[in-house]
PDB file of C-alpha atoms in Angstrom:
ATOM      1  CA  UNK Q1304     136.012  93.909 143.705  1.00  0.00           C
ATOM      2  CA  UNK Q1305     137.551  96.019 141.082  1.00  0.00           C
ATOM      3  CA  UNK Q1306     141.113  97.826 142.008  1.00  0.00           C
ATOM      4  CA  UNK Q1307     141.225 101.556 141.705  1.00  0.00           C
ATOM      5  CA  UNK Q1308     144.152 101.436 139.158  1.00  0.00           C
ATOM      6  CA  UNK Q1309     145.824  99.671 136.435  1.00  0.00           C
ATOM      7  CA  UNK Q1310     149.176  99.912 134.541  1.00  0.00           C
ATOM      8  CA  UNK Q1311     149.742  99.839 130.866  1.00  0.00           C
ATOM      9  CA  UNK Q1312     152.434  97.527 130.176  1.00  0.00           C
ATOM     10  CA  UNK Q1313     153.419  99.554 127.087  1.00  0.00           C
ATOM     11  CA  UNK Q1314     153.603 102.961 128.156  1.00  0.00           C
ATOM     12  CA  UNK Q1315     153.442 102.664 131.813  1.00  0.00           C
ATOM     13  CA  UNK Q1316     150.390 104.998 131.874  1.00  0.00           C
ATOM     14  CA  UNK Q1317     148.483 104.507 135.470  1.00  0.00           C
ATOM     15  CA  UNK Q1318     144.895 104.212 134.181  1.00  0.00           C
ATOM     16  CA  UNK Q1319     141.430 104.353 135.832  1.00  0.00           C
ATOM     17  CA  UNK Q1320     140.490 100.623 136.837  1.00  0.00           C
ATOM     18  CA  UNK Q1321     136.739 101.487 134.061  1.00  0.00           C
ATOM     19  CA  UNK Q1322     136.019  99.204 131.336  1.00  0.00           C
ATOM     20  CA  UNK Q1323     135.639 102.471 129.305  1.00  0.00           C
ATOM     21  CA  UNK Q1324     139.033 104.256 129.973  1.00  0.00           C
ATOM     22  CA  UNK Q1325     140.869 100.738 129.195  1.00  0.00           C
ATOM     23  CA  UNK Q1326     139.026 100.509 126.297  1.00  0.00           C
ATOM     24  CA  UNK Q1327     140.366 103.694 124.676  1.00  0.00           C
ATOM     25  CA  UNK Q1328     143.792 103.470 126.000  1.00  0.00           C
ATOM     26  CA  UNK Q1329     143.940  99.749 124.420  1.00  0.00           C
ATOM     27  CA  UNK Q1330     142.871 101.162 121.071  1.00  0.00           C
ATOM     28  CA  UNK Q1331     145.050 104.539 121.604  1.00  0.00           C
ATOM     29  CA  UNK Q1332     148.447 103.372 123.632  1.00  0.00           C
ATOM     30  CA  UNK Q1333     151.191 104.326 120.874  1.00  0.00           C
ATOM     31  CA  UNK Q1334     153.506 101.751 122.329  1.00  0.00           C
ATOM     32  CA  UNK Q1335     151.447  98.602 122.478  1.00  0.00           C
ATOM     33  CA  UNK Q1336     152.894  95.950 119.895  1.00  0.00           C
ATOM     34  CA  UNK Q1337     150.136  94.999 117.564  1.00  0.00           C
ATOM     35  CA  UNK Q1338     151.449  91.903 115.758  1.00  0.00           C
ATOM     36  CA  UNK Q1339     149.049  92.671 112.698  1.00  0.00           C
ATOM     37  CA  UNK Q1340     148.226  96.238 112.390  1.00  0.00           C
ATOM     38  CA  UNK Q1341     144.399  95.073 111.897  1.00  0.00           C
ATOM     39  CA  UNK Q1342     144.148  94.506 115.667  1.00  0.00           C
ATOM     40  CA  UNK Q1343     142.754  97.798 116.513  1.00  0.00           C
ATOM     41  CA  UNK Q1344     142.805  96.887 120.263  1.00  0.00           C
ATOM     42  CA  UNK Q1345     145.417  95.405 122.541  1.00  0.00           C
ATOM     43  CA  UNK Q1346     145.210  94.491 126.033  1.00  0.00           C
ATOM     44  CA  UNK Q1347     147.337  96.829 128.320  1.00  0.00           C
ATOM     45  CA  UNK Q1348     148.131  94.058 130.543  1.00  0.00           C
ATOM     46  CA  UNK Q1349     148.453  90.376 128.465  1.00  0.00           C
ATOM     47  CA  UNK Q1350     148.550  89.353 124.580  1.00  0.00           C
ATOM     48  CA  UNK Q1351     144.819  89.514 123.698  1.00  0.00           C
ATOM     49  CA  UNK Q1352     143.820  91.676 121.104  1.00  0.00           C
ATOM     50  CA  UNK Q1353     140.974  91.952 119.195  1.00  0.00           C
ATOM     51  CA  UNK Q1354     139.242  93.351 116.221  1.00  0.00           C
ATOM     52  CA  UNK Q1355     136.320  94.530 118.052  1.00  0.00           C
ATOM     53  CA  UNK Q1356     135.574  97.371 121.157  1.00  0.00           C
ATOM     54  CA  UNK Q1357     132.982  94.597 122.168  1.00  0.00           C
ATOM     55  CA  UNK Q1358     134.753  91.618 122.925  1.00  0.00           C
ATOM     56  CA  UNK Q1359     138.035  93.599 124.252  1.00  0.00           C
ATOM     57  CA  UNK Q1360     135.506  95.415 126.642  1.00  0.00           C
ATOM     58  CA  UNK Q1361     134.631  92.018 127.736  1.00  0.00           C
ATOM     59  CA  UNK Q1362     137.850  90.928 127.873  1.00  0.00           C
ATOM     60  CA  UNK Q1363     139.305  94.009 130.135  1.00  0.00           C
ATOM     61  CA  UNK Q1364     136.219  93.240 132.380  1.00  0.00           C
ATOM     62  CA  UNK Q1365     137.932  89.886 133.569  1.00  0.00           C
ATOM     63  CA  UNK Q1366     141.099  91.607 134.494  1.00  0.00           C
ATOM     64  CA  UNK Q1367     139.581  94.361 136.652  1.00  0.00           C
ATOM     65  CA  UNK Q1368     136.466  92.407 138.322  1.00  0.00           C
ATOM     66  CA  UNK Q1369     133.814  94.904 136.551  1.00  0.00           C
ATOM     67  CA  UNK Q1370     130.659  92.985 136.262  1.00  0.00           C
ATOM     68  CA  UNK Q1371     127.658  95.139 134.882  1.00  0.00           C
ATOM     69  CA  UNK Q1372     125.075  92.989 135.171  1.00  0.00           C
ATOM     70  CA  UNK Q1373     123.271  92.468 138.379  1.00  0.00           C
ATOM     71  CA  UNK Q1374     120.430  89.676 138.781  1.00  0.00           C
ATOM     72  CA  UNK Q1375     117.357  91.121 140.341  1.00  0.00           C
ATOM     73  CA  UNK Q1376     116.287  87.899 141.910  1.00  0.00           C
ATOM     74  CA  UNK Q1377     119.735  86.899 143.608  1.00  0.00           C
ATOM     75  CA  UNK Q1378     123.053  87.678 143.951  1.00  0.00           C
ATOM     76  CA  UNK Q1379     124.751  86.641 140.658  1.00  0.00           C
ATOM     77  CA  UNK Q1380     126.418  89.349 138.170  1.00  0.00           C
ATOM     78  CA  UNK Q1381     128.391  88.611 135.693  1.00  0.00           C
ATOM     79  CA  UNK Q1382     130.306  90.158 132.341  1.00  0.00           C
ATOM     80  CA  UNK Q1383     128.087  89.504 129.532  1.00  0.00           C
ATOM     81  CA  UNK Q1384     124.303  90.123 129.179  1.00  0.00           C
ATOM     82  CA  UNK Q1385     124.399  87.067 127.181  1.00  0.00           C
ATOM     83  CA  UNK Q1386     125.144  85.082 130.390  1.00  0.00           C
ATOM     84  CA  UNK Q1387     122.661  87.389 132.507  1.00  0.00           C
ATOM     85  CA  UNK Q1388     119.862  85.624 129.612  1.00  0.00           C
ATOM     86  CA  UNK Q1389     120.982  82.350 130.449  1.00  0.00           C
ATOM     87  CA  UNK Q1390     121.501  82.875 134.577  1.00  0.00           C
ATOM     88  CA  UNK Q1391     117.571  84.066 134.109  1.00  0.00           C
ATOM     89  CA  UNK Q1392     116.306  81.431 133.100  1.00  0.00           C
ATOM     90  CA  UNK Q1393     116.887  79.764 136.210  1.00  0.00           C
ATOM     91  CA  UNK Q1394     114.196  82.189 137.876  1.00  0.00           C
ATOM     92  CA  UNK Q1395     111.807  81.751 135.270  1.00  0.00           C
ATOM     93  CA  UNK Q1396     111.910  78.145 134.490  1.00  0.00           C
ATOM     94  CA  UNK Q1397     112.125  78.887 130.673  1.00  0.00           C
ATOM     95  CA  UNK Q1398     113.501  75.744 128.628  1.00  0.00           C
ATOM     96  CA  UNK Q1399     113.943  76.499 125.265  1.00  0.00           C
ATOM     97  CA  UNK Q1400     116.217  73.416 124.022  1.00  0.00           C
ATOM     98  CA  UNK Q1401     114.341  70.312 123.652  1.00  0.00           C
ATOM     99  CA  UNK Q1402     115.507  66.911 122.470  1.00  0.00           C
ATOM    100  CA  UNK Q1403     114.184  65.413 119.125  1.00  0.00           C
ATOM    101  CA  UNK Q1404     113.689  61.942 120.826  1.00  0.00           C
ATOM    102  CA  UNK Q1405     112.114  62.478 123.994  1.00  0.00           C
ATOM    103  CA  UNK Q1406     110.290  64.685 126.445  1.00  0.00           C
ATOM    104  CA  UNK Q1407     113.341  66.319 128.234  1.00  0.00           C
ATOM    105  CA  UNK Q1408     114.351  70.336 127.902  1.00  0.00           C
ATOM    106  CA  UNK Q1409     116.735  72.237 129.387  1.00  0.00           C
ATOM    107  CA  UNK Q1410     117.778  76.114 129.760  1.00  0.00           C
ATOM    108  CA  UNK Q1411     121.117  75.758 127.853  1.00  0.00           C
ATOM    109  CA  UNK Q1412     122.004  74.209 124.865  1.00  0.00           C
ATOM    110  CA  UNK Q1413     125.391  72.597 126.032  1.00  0.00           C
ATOM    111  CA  UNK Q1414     123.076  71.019 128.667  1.00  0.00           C
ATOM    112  CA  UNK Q1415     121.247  69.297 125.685  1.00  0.00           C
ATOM    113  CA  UNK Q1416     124.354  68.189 124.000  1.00  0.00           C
ATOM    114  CA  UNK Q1417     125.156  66.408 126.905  1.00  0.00           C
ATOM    115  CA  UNK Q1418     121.732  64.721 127.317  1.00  0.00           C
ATOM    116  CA  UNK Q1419     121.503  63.575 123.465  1.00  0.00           C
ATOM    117  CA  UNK Q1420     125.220  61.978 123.921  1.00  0.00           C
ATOM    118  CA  UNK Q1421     124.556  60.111 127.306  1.00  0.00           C
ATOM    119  CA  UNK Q1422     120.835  59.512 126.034  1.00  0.00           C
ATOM    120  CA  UNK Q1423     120.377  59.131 122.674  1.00  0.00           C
ATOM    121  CA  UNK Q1424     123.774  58.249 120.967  1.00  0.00           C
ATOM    122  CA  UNK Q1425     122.650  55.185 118.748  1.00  0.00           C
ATOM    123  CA  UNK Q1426     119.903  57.425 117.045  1.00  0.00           C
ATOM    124  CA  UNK Q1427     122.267  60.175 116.934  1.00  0.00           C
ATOM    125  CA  UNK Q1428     124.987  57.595 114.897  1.00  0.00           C
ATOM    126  CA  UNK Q1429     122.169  55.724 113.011  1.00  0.00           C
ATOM    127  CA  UNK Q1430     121.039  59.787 111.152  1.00  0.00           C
ATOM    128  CA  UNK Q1431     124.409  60.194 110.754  1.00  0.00           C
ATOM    129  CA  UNK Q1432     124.430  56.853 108.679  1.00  0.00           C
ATOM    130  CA  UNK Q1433     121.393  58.202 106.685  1.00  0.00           C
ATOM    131  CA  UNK Q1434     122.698  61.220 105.460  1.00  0.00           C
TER     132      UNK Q1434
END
């Protein structure tokens, strides 16, 4: 689970172990060393940094164990709802990735990459030829 507190490398600061308090304090810590002043947030505990509240929320989520969303159908959560999407199609049997060459589908798309290079390789060189 998530710890109760974490320390800013910077400045020291004891913060509340919330995705939203790190946020700020990575975009507000005085001290942080931003090695191009673009960065508007820096982690308070390693060398990420990012241009965007989004993906530095993320990031912060992996250091303190926060993990929003909650399946309803089992007991996976995870960081991103873009992975929640992909986790539910599991339960609902959606495939939205088919190959071009046969009748097989899949709920992710690396899962298809896969099949068309174990699968389908010649076609896949001979349209490369073609272009």
């Amino acid at each position: 689970g998530a710890q109760n507190s974490q320390v800013c490398q910077f400045c020291k600061l004891s913060l509340l172990a919330d995705s939203i308090v790190l946020l700020n304090h990575s975009k507000d810590c005085t001290n942080a060393s931003r090695p191009d002043l673009s960065f508007r947030y820096v982690c308070y505990t390693c060398d990420y940094h990012s241009y965007t509240s989004d993906r530095m929320r993320h990031h912060i989520r992996t250091h303190i164990g926060e993990k929003p969303y909650k399946c309803d159908y089992c007991d996976y959560c995870c960081i991103q709802a873009s992975a929640m999407k992909i986790h539910l199609r599991k339960h609902s049997g959606e495939k939205p990735f088919t190959c071009l060459y046969c009748d097989y589908s899949c709920s992710q798309s690396n899962n298809l990459t896969c099949h068309m290079k174990l699968k389908h390789i010649n076609q896949l060189y001979e349209e490369t030829l073609n272009l």
